[in-house]
Amino acid sequence: MTHETYLATRRFPALDGVRAIAAVLVVVFHFGGAAWVRANGWIGVHVFFVLSGFLITTLALREEDRAGRVSLKNFYLRRAFRILPVYYVVLGIFVVVTAARGELRSSGLFGALPWFATFLNEFHVVGVFGVAWTLGVEQKFYLVWPLLAFGVAGLGFLKRIGLSAGLVVALVALVPVLPYSGAYASIVIGCTVAIVLHHRKGFAVLKPFTHPVAGLVVAAVIVVVQVFFTDLTVALHDDGGVAVGTAYAVLVALLLPSLVAGGPLSRVLSLKPLQFIGERSYSLYLIQSIAGWTLAGLVPHLAHPRTLTAVGVTAVALLMADLLCRWVELPMIALGRRVTAKRPEPAPVKEPVPA
């Protein structure tokens, strides 16, 4: 793949496959039981973080090339229509279901609602809808990153790289004080790869990773790190897995060039079933606990974590996610596009004429 081909590519279907695997890993982590402990499915959320940073920054960089600068208003509107409707619908479902079960207060959900409603989830995590902490992280990232990276005119490649690299170092260093700063670091790592690939010289540096063999090697290393995550943290005396977790995020980021360039791994991850799941992964991730309660009510012997339970919950959650995708996500995304289409794009910034 050439740099020109990369810039001309408008969609990366293999990333939907990565999303699908990450979402299923999280479900298996919650519902698969002891047999799946070694899979460390919780790491799936960090895959989402890296992908999110990469895609958001790539879209912004391309808008900047096209229009001269990034419209922050349009950016925030698009993210609001993409994230908020499904989130609040699922939050409402949790309130209704826990109230019907007589557990609205005892579950802690009622007391947590102000935190959940304002996306401060990671500061008040409760078991019911506990996965929503990641949305708190991402929403605050979406608020701050565009201002830092695109709110200042004339911020070029080197300054953006310095900004993103500096943020990663600072966020990792803050983990002992602010545990969730490691999640922000994973997002910024994805942003950094987007910045590098977008620049011609940066693309040349990462071009070896676009080779299919490089992609397979990086993917294999990711699997090894994931499976042996606990062992590695113990062997390296890595308290809290900060170093290993950051290395894992970097590996996921280095896998991206091969996935956007194509090849055997990219073709497998672009298969229609994986794309189908990946396109619904956001809703699937949010609705998984409701799916678990539903399955346990319909089939009581699947109320306990095990492999069959994880398979059943994934299937039920995917059905629910499909409905949410069709009835909420896609219509609201389309509405967001119509709203931003009515707003004129910023005029290109003219370069000063040399004296």
mmCIF file of C-alpha atoms in Angstrom:
data_model
loop_
_atom_site.group_PDB
_atom_site.id
_atom_site.type_symbol
_atom_site.label_atom_id
_atom_site.label_comp_id
_atom_site.label_asym_id
_atom_site.label_seq_id
_atom_site.Cartn_x
_atom_site.Cartn_y
_atom_site.Cartn_z
ATOM 1 C CA MET A 1 0.000 0.000 0.000
ATOM 2 C CA THR A 2 1.230 3.464 -0.874
ATOM 3 C CA HIS A 3 0.625 6.569 1.176
ATOM 4 C CA GLU A 4 -1.711 7.885 -1.514
ATOM 5 C CA THR A 5 -3.745 4.659 -1.453
ATOM 6 C CA TYR A 6 -4.015 4.849 2.326
ATOM 7 C CA LEU A 7 -5.292 8.438 2.207
ATOM 8 C CA ALA A 8 -7.801 7.477 -0.499
ATOM 9 C CA THR A 9 -9.171 4.515 1.496
ATOM 10 C CA ARG A 10 -12.414 5.625 3.115
ATOM 11 C CA ARG A 11 -13.300 2.546 5.110
ATOM 12 C CA PHE A 12 -11.293 -0.097 6.960
ATOM 13 C CA PRO A 13 -13.582 -3.162 7.240
ATOM 14 C CA ALA A 14 -10.960 -5.235 9.087
ATOM 15 C CA LEU A 15 -11.310 -2.898 12.070
ATOM 16 C CA ASP A 16 -14.929 -4.039 12.421
ATOM 17 C CA GLY A 17 -13.583 -7.557 12.812
ATOM 18 C CA VAL A 18 -11.209 -6.390 15.538
ATOM 19 C CA ARG A 19 -14.127 -4.681 17.287
ATOM 20 C CA ALA A 20 -16.141 -7.899 17.069
ATOM 21 C CA ILE A 21 -13.407 -9.973 18.693
ATOM 22 C CA ALA A 22 -12.833 -7.347 21.400
ATOM 23 C CA ALA A 23 -16.542 -7.154 22.243
ATOM 24 C CA VAL A 24 -16.931 -10.933 22.444
ATOM 25 C CA LEU A 25 -13.802 -11.155 24.611
ATOM 26 C CA VAL A 26 -15.388 -8.762 27.106
ATOM 27 C CA VAL A 27 -18.609 -10.799 27.185
ATOM 28 C CA VAL A 28 -16.618 -14.007 27.696
ATOM 29 C CA PHE A 29 -14.692 -12.335 30.508
ATOM 30 C CA HIS A 30 -17.945 -11.519 32.309
ATOM 31 C CA PHE A 31 -19.881 -14.709 31.581
ATOM 32 C CA GLY A 32 -17.389 -17.428 30.593
ATOM 33 C CA GLY A 33 -16.304 -18.478 34.077
ATOM 34 C CA ALA A 34 -13.027 -20.007 35.237
ATOM 35 C CA ALA A 35 -12.349 -21.817 31.961
ATOM 36 C CA TRP A 36 -11.751 -18.455 30.252
ATOM 37 C CA VAL A 37 -9.715 -16.654 32.896
ATOM 38 C CA ARG A 38 -6.556 -17.174 30.861
ATOM 39 C CA ALA A 39 -8.073 -15.300 27.921
ATOM 40 C CA ASN A 40 -7.990 -12.029 29.902
ATOM 41 C CA GLY A 41 -11.022 -10.793 27.996
ATOM 42 C CA TRP A 42 -11.091 -7.525 29.937
ATOM 43 C CA ILE A 43 -8.245 -6.357 27.695
ATOM 44 C CA GLY A 44 -10.831 -6.049 24.932
ATOM 45 C CA VAL A 45 -11.752 -2.587 26.219
ATOM 46 C CA HIS A 46 -8.202 -1.389 25.554
ATOM 47 C CA VAL A 47 -8.505 -2.622 21.973
ATOM 48 C CA PHE A 48 -11.606 -0.415 21.694
ATOM 49 C CA PHE A 49 -9.648 2.508 23.126
ATOM 50 C CA VAL A 50 -6.811 2.189 20.601
ATOM 51 C CA LEU A 51 -9.236 1.853 17.681
ATOM 52 C CA SER A 52 -11.244 4.825 18.889
ATOM 53 C CA GLY A 53 -8.203 7.097 19.066
ATOM 54 C CA PHE A 54 -7.008 5.950 15.650
ATOM 55 C CA LEU A 55 -10.323 6.421 13.842
ATOM 56 C CA ILE A 56 -11.299 9.711 15.445
ATOM 57 C CA THR A 57 -7.906 11.267 14.726
ATOM 58 C CA THR A 58 -7.771 9.885 11.175
ATOM 59 C CA LEU A 59 -11.164 11.422 10.365
ATOM 60 C CA ALA A 60 -10.112 14.757 11.861
ATOM 61 C CA LEU A 61 -6.825 14.834 9.939
ATOM 62 C CA ARG A 62 -8.612 14.115 6.680
ATOM 63 C CA GLU A 63 -11.180 16.815 7.380
ATOM 64 C CA GLU A 64 -8.327 19.220 8.039
ATOM 65 C CA ASP A 65 -6.745 18.336 4.679
ATOM 66 C CA ARG A 66 -10.060 18.753 2.903
ATOM 67 C CA ALA A 67 -11.414 21.893 4.579
ATOM 68 C CA GLY A 68 -8.330 23.622 5.931
ATOM 69 C CA ARG A 69 -9.225 23.037 9.574
ATOM 70 C CA VAL A 70 -11.448 20.850 11.733
ATOM 71 C CA SER A 71 -14.917 22.085 12.640
ATOM 72 C CA LEU A 72 -15.021 21.352 16.369
ATOM 73 C CA LYS A 73 -18.754 22.066 16.502
ATOM 74 C CA ASN A 74 -19.450 19.484 13.817
ATOM 75 C CA PHE A 75 -17.097 17.042 15.519
ATOM 76 C CA TYR A 76 -18.927 17.320 18.836
ATOM 77 C CA LEU A 77 -22.309 17.087 17.143
ATOM 78 C CA ARG A 78 -21.332 13.912 15.279
ATOM 79 C CA ARG A 79 -19.970 12.285 18.438
ATOM 80 C CA ALA A 80 -23.064 13.284 20.412
ATOM 81 C CA PHE A 81 -25.423 11.726 17.869
ATOM 82 C CA ARG A 82 -23.198 8.626 17.685
ATOM 83 C CA ILE A 83 -22.661 7.997 21.396
ATOM 84 C CA LEU A 84 -25.409 9.575 23.485
ATOM 85 C CA PRO A 85 -28.704 8.150 22.126
ATOM 86 C CA VAL A 86 -27.871 4.451 22.547
ATOM 87 C CA TYR A 87 -26.107 5.089 25.836
ATOM 88 C CA TYR A 88 -29.092 6.841 27.403
ATOM 89 C CA VAL A 89 -31.549 4.303 25.959
ATOM 90 C CA VAL A 90 -29.589 1.433 27.520
ATOM 91 C CA LEU A 91 -29.213 3.341 30.794
ATOM 92 C CA GLY A 92 -32.997 3.778 30.792
ATOM 93 C CA ILE A 93 -33.436 0.039 30.181
ATOM 94 C CA PHE A 94 -31.212 -0.699 33.174
ATOM 95 C CA VAL A 95 -33.283 1.634 35.369
ATOM 96 C CA VAL A 96 -36.563 0.006 34.281
ATOM 97 C CA VAL A 97 -35.284 -3.568 34.649
ATOM 98 C CA THR A 98 -33.611 -3.063 38.038
ATOM 99 C CA ALA A 99 -36.728 -1.261 39.296
ATOM 100 C CA ALA A 100 -38.887 -4.177 38.085
ATOM 101 C CA ARG A 101 -36.564 -6.559 39.931
ATOM 102 C CA GLY A 102 -36.858 -4.427 43.075
ATOM 103 C CA GLU A 103 -33.120 -3.712 42.993
ATOM 104 C CA LEU A 104 -32.940 -0.082 41.848
ATOM 105 C CA ARG A 105 -31.621 1.155 45.197
ATOM 106 C CA SER A 106 -30.000 -2.002 46.559
ATOM 107 C CA SER A 107 -27.953 -2.408 43.377
ATOM 108 C CA GLY A 108 -26.501 1.071 43.816
ATOM 109 C CA LEU A 109 -27.779 2.159 40.397
ATOM 110 C CA PHE A 110 -30.143 4.822 41.747
ATOM 111 C CA GLY A 111 -27.349 6.513 43.690
ATOM 112 C CA ALA A 112 -25.019 6.247 40.699
ATOM 113 C CA LEU A 113 -27.418 7.845 38.201
ATOM 114 C CA PRO A 114 -26.016 11.400 38.538
ATOM 115 C CA TRP A 115 -22.555 9.997 37.793
ATOM 116 C CA PHE A 116 -23.794 7.883 34.894
ATOM 117 C CA ALA A 117 -25.864 10.701 33.405
ATOM 118 C CA THR A 118 -22.865 13.052 33.336
ATOM 119 C CA PHE A 119 -20.292 10.492 32.139
ATOM 120 C CA LEU A 120 -18.331 10.473 35.374
ATOM 121 C CA ASN A 121 -18.858 6.704 35.506
ATOM 122 C CA GLU A 122 -15.275 5.735 36.252
ATOM 123 C CA PHE A 123 -15.401 7.663 39.528
ATOM 124 C CA HIS A 124 -18.466 5.781 40.792
ATOM 125 C CA VAL A 125 -18.424 2.241 39.408
ATOM 126 C CA VAL A 126 -21.239 -0.091 40.484
ATOM 127 C CA GLY A 127 -21.870 -3.670 39.426
ATOM 128 C CA VAL A 128 -25.040 -2.813 37.535
ATOM 129 C CA PHE A 129 -24.015 -1.278 34.192
ATOM 130 C CA GLY A 130 -20.443 -1.311 35.436
ATOM 131 C CA VAL A 131 -19.079 -1.527 31.893
ATOM 132 C CA ALA A 132 -20.175 2.074 31.388
ATOM 133 C CA TRP A 133 -16.952 3.338 33.010
ATOM 134 C CA THR A 134 -15.327 3.136 29.584
ATOM 135 C CA LEU A 135 -17.880 5.605 28.199
ATOM 136 C CA GLY A 136 -16.893 8.086 30.893
ATOM 137 C CA VAL A 137 -13.298 7.812 29.765
ATOM 138 C CA GLU A 138 -14.070 8.124 26.062
ATOM 139 C CA GLN A 139 -16.456 11.045 26.427
ATOM 140 C CA LYS A 140 -13.926 13.132 28.316
ATOM 141 C CA PHE A 141 -11.290 12.205 25.751
ATOM 142 C CA TYR A 142 -13.599 13.350 22.946
ATOM 143 C CA LEU A 143 -14.046 16.685 24.712
ATOM 144 C CA VAL A 144 -10.363 17.414 25.261
ATOM 145 C CA TRP A 145 -8.343 15.800 22.454
ATOM 146 C CA PRO A 146 -9.816 17.765 19.507
ATOM 147 C CA LEU A 147 -9.155 21.022 21.358
ATOM 148 C CA LEU A 148 -5.550 20.067 22.023
ATOM 149 C CA ALA A 149 -4.727 18.573 18.619
ATOM 150 C CA PHE A 150 -6.932 20.604 16.262
ATOM 151 C CA GLY A 151 -8.073 23.671 18.165
ATOM 152 C CA VAL A 152 -4.807 25.513 17.555
ATOM 153 C CA ALA A 153 -4.130 26.694 14.003
ATOM 154 C CA GLY A 154 -0.859 25.667 12.419
ATOM 155 C CA LEU A 155 -0.219 22.670 14.633
ATOM 156 C CA GLY A 156 1.839 20.481 12.317
ATOM 157 C CA PHE A 157 3.080 16.917 12.257
ATOM 158 C CA LEU A 158 6.034 17.263 14.635
ATOM 159 C CA LYS A 159 4.086 19.270 17.215
ATOM 160 C CA ARG A 160 1.210 16.790 17.152
ATOM 161 C CA ILE A 161 3.571 13.858 17.542
ATOM 162 C CA GLY A 162 5.257 15.618 20.443
ATOM 163 C CA LEU A 163 1.859 16.352 21.983
ATOM 164 C CA SER A 164 0.571 12.788 21.686
ATOM 165 C CA ALA A 165 3.830 11.158 22.823
ATOM 166 C CA GLY A 166 4.075 13.538 25.760
ATOM 167 C CA LEU A 167 0.500 12.774 26.755
ATOM 168 C CA VAL A 168 1.120 9.027 26.669
ATOM 169 C CA VAL A 169 4.154 9.365 28.938
ATOM 170 C CA ALA A 170 2.325 11.697 31.339
ATOM 171 C CA LEU A 171 -0.804 9.520 31.483
ATOM 172 C CA VAL A 172 1.168 6.326 32.128
ATOM 173 C CA ALA A 173 3.134 8.098 34.867
ATOM 174 C CA LEU A 174 -0.147 9.171 36.496
ATOM 175 C CA VAL A 175 -1.552 5.628 36.764
ATOM 176 C CA PRO A 176 -0.449 5.153 40.429
ATOM 177 C CA VAL A 177 -2.401 8.313 41.317
ATOM 178 C CA LEU A 178 -5.211 8.173 38.739
ATOM 179 C CA PRO A 179 -5.726 4.492 37.799
ATOM 180 C CA TYR A 180 -7.944 5.244 34.807
ATOM 181 C CA SER A 181 -5.290 7.438 33.179
ATOM 182 C CA GLY A 182 -3.919 4.217 31.650
ATOM 183 C CA ALA A 183 -7.126 3.932 29.634
ATOM 184 C CA TYR A 184 -6.608 7.446 28.275
ATOM 185 C CA ALA A 185 -3.047 6.473 27.364
ATOM 186 C CA SER A 186 -4.376 3.614 25.204
ATOM 187 C CA ILE A 187 -6.608 6.041 23.311
ATOM 188 C CA VAL A 188 -3.755 8.495 22.716
ATOM 189 C CA ILE A 189 -1.556 5.645 21.465
ATOM 190 C CA GLY A 190 -4.183 5.060 18.778
ATOM 191 C CA CYS A 191 -4.160 8.795 18.014
ATOM 192 C CA THR A 192 -0.387 8.725 17.629
ATOM 193 C CA VAL A 193 -0.479 5.985 14.987
ATOM 194 C CA ALA A 194 -3.128 7.951 13.074
ATOM 195 C CA ILE A 195 -0.905 11.037 13.074
ATOM 196 C CA VAL A 196 2.135 9.042 11.918
ATOM 197 C CA LEU A 197 0.307 7.232 9.107
ATOM 198 C CA HIS A 198 -1.286 10.421 7.844
ATOM 199 C CA HIS A 199 2.094 12.095 7.228
ATOM 200 C CA ARG A 200 4.088 10.908 4.226
ATOM 201 C CA LYS A 201 7.360 10.485 6.126
ATOM 202 C CA GLY A 202 5.612 8.935 9.081
ATOM 203 C CA PHE A 203 3.877 6.463 6.782
ATOM 204 C CA ALA A 204 7.267 5.515 5.368
ATOM 205 C CA VAL A 205 8.492 4.720 8.892
ATOM 206 C CA LEU A 206 5.555 2.396 9.585
ATOM 207 C CA LYS A 207 5.371 0.973 6.046
ATOM 208 C CA PRO A 208 7.158 -2.276 7.073
ATOM 209 C CA PHE A 209 4.189 -2.962 9.381
ATOM 210 C CA THR A 210 1.822 -2.851 6.401
ATOM 211 C CA HIS A 211 3.324 -6.106 5.130
ATOM 212 C CA PRO A 212 0.987 -9.098 5.699
ATOM 213 C CA VAL A 213 3.731 -11.128 7.412
ATOM 214 C CA ALA A 214 4.407 -8.265 9.826
ATOM 215 C CA GLY A 215 0.704 -8.170 10.645
ATOM 216 C CA LEU A 216 0.617 -11.880 11.407
ATOM 217 C CA VAL A 217 3.704 -11.611 13.613
ATOM 218 C CA VAL A 218 2.312 -8.649 15.566
ATOM 219 C CA ALA A 219 -1.053 -10.407 15.950
ATOM 220 C CA ALA A 220 0.716 -13.513 17.303
ATOM 221 C CA VAL A 221 2.650 -11.416 19.827
ATOM 222 C CA ILE A 222 -0.595 -9.727 20.915
ATOM 223 C CA VAL A 223 -2.163 -13.121 21.575
ATOM 224 C CA VAL A 224 0.861 -14.255 23.591
ATOM 225 C CA VAL A 225 0.868 -11.076 25.690
ATOM 226 C CA GLN A 226 -2.868 -11.384 26.299
ATOM 227 C CA VAL A 227 -2.742 -15.033 27.322
ATOM 228 C CA PHE A 228 0.310 -14.599 29.539
ATOM 229 C CA PHE A 229 -0.556 -11.119 30.807
ATOM 230 C CA THR A 230 -0.544 -12.069 34.503
ATOM 231 C CA ASP A 231 2.640 -14.105 34.180
ATOM 232 C CA LEU A 232 4.393 -11.216 32.453
ATOM 233 C CA THR A 233 3.376 -8.710 35.107
ATOM 234 C CA VAL A 234 4.681 -11.033 37.825
ATOM 235 C CA ALA A 235 7.932 -11.786 35.997
ATOM 236 C CA LEU A 236 8.570 -8.091 35.313
ATOM 237 C CA HIS A 237 7.439 -6.994 38.789
ATOM 238 C CA ASP A 238 5.005 -4.748 36.952
ATOM 239 C CA ASP A 239 2.683 -3.584 39.701
ATOM 240 C CA GLY A 240 -0.821 -3.223 38.287
ATOM 241 C CA GLY A 241 0.301 -4.315 34.823
ATOM 242 C CA VAL A 242 0.993 -0.725 33.754
ATOM 243 C CA ALA A 243 4.031 -1.511 31.595
ATOM 244 C CA VAL A 244 2.559 -4.682 30.086
ATOM 245 C CA GLY A 245 -0.786 -2.997 29.501
ATOM 246 C CA THR A 246 0.853 -0.074 27.730
ATOM 247 C CA ALA A 247 2.978 -2.446 25.637
ATOM 248 C CA TYR A 248 -0.196 -4.326 24.718
ATOM 249 C CA ALA A 249 -1.827 -1.091 23.512
ATOM 250 C CA VAL A 250 1.283 -0.258 21.461
ATOM 251 C CA LEU A 251 1.160 -3.707 19.844
ATOM 252 C CA VAL A 252 -2.512 -3.243 18.941
ATOM 253 C CA ALA A 253 -1.594 0.129 17.418
ATOM 254 C CA LEU A 254 1.239 -1.462 15.400
ATOM 255 C CA LEU A 255 -1.224 -4.033 14.059
ATOM 256 C CA LEU A 256 -3.324 -1.284 12.474
ATOM 257 C CA PRO A 257 -1.053 -0.592 9.446
ATOM 258 C CA SER A 258 -1.359 -4.187 8.229
ATOM 259 C CA LEU A 259 -5.122 -4.187 8.766
ATOM 260 C CA VAL A 260 -5.713 -1.034 6.736
ATOM 261 C CA ALA A 261 -3.316 -2.229 4.002
ATOM 262 C CA GLY A 262 -5.015 -5.586 3.385
ATOM 263 C CA GLY A 263 -3.617 -9.100 3.353
ATOM 264 C CA PRO A 264 -4.772 -12.493 4.673
ATOM 265 C CA LEU A 265 -5.387 -11.340 8.257
ATOM 266 C CA SER A 266 -7.255 -8.288 7.041
ATOM 267 C CA ARG A 267 -9.414 -10.448 4.763
ATOM 268 C CA VAL A 268 -10.326 -12.784 7.615
ATOM 269 C CA LEU A 269 -11.247 -9.885 9.891
ATOM 270 C CA SER A 270 -13.314 -8.365 7.072
ATOM 271 C CA LEU A 271 -15.598 -11.408 6.791
ATOM 272 C CA LYS A 272 -19.288 -10.498 6.820
ATOM 273 C CA PRO A 273 -20.149 -12.190 10.150
ATOM 274 C CA LEU A 274 -17.342 -10.332 11.911
ATOM 275 C CA GLN A 275 -18.346 -7.071 10.251
ATOM 276 C CA PHE A 276 -21.925 -7.637 11.378
ATOM 277 C CA ILE A 277 -20.857 -8.094 14.996
ATOM 278 C CA GLY A 278 -18.318 -5.284 14.821
ATOM 279 C CA GLU A 279 -20.878 -2.790 13.522
ATOM 280 C CA ARG A 280 -23.055 -3.647 16.540
ATOM 281 C CA SER A 281 -20.226 -3.944 19.048
ATOM 282 C CA TYR A 282 -21.023 -0.677 20.845
ATOM 283 C CA SER A 283 -24.596 -1.710 21.616
ATOM 284 C CA LEU A 284 -23.518 -5.301 22.305
ATOM 285 C CA TYR A 285 -21.005 -4.076 24.860
ATOM 286 C CA LEU A 286 -23.553 -1.876 26.622
ATOM 287 C CA ILE A 287 -26.440 -4.359 26.678
ATOM 288 C CA GLN A 288 -24.569 -7.513 27.740
ATOM 289 C CA SER A 289 -25.783 -7.525 31.371
ATOM 290 C CA ILE A 290 -29.424 -7.160 30.300
ATOM 291 C CA ALA A 291 -28.826 -10.069 27.918
ATOM 292 C CA GLY A 292 -27.365 -12.082 30.816
ATOM 293 C CA TRP A 293 -30.404 -11.436 33.007
ATOM 294 C CA THR A 294 -32.731 -12.306 30.125
ATOM 295 C CA LEU A 295 -30.948 -15.577 29.397
ATOM 296 C CA ALA A 296 -30.900 -16.544 33.083
ATOM 297 C CA GLY A 297 -34.642 -15.914 33.283
ATOM 298 C CA LEU A 298 -35.362 -18.007 30.202
ATOM 299 C CA VAL A 299 -32.853 -20.790 30.947
ATOM 300 C CA PRO A 300 -32.154 -20.855 34.722
ATOM 301 C CA HIS A 301 -29.274 -23.341 34.499
ATOM 302 C CA LEU A 302 -27.389 -20.754 32.435
ATOM 303 C CA ALA A 303 -27.465 -18.262 35.309
ATOM 304 C CA HIS A 304 -23.909 -19.174 36.308
ATOM 305 C CA PRO A 305 -20.741 -18.241 34.386
ATOM 306 C CA ARG A 306 -19.441 -20.925 32.029
ATOM 307 C CA THR A 307 -18.699 -21.374 28.356
ATOM 308 C CA LEU A 308 -22.275 -22.201 27.333
ATOM 309 C CA THR A 309 -23.514 -19.178 29.276
ATOM 310 C CA ALA A 310 -21.038 -16.912 27.457
ATOM 311 C CA VAL A 311 -22.197 -18.269 24.083
ATOM 312 C CA GLY A 312 -25.848 -17.762 25.033
ATOM 313 C CA VAL A 313 -25.311 -14.254 26.369
ATOM 314 C CA THR A 314 -23.360 -13.283 23.245
ATOM 315 C CA ALA A 315 -26.217 -14.518 21.030
ATOM 316 C CA VAL A 316 -28.933 -12.760 23.056
ATOM 317 C CA ALA A 317 -26.878 -9.566 23.354
ATOM 318 C CA LEU A 318 -26.259 -9.588 19.595
ATOM 319 C CA LEU A 319 -30.000 -9.808 18.920
ATOM 320 C CA MET A 320 -30.626 -6.898 21.284
ATOM 321 C CA ALA A 321 -27.717 -4.960 19.812
ATOM 322 C CA ASP A 322 -29.098 -5.457 16.307
ATOM 323 C CA LEU A 323 -32.402 -3.902 17.364
ATOM 324 C CA LEU A 324 -30.614 -0.999 19.040
ATOM 325 C CA CYS A 325 -28.450 -0.536 15.967
ATOM 326 C CA ARG A 326 -31.406 -0.492 13.577
ATOM 327 C CA TRP A 327 -33.795 1.556 15.705
ATOM 328 C CA VAL A 328 -31.461 3.924 17.544
ATOM 329 C CA GLU A 329 -27.832 3.974 16.392
ATOM 330 C CA LEU A 330 -28.197 4.183 12.622
ATOM 331 C CA PRO A 331 -31.139 6.641 12.591
ATOM 332 C CA MET A 332 -29.380 8.961 15.046
ATOM 333 C CA ILE A 333 -26.067 8.765 13.187
ATOM 334 C CA ALA A 334 -27.924 9.644 9.980
ATOM 335 C CA LEU A 335 -29.627 12.544 11.769
ATOM 336 C CA GLY A 336 -26.266 13.768 13.022
ATOM 337 C CA ARG A 337 -24.900 13.722 9.476
ATOM 338 C CA ARG A 338 -27.868 15.713 8.222
ATOM 339 C CA VAL A 339 -27.448 18.276 10.984
ATOM 340 C CA THR A 340 -23.729 18.744 10.337
ATOM 341 C CA ALA A 341 -24.280 18.775 6.563
ATOM 342 C CA LYS A 342 -26.403 21.892 7.009
ATOM 343 C CA ARG A 343 -23.516 23.593 8.779
ATOM 344 C CA PRO A 344 -20.975 25.027 6.308
ATOM 345 C CA GLU A 345 -17.492 23.595 6.609
ATOM 346 C CA PRO A 346 -14.808 26.055 7.681
ATOM 347 C CA ALA A 347 -13.109 27.860 4.836
ATOM 348 C CA PRO A 348 -9.607 26.621 4.053
ATOM 349 C CA VAL A 349 -6.877 28.502 5.819
ATOM 350 C CA LYS A 350 -4.827 30.366 3.223
ATOM 351 C CA GLU A 351 -1.087 30.217 3.431
ATOM 352 C CA PRO A 352 0.566 33.643 3.713
ATOM 353 C CA VAL A 353 2.185 34.848 0.526
ATOM 354 C CA PRO A 354 5.987 35.082 0.948
ATOM 355 C CA ALA A 355 7.319 38.642 0.814
#
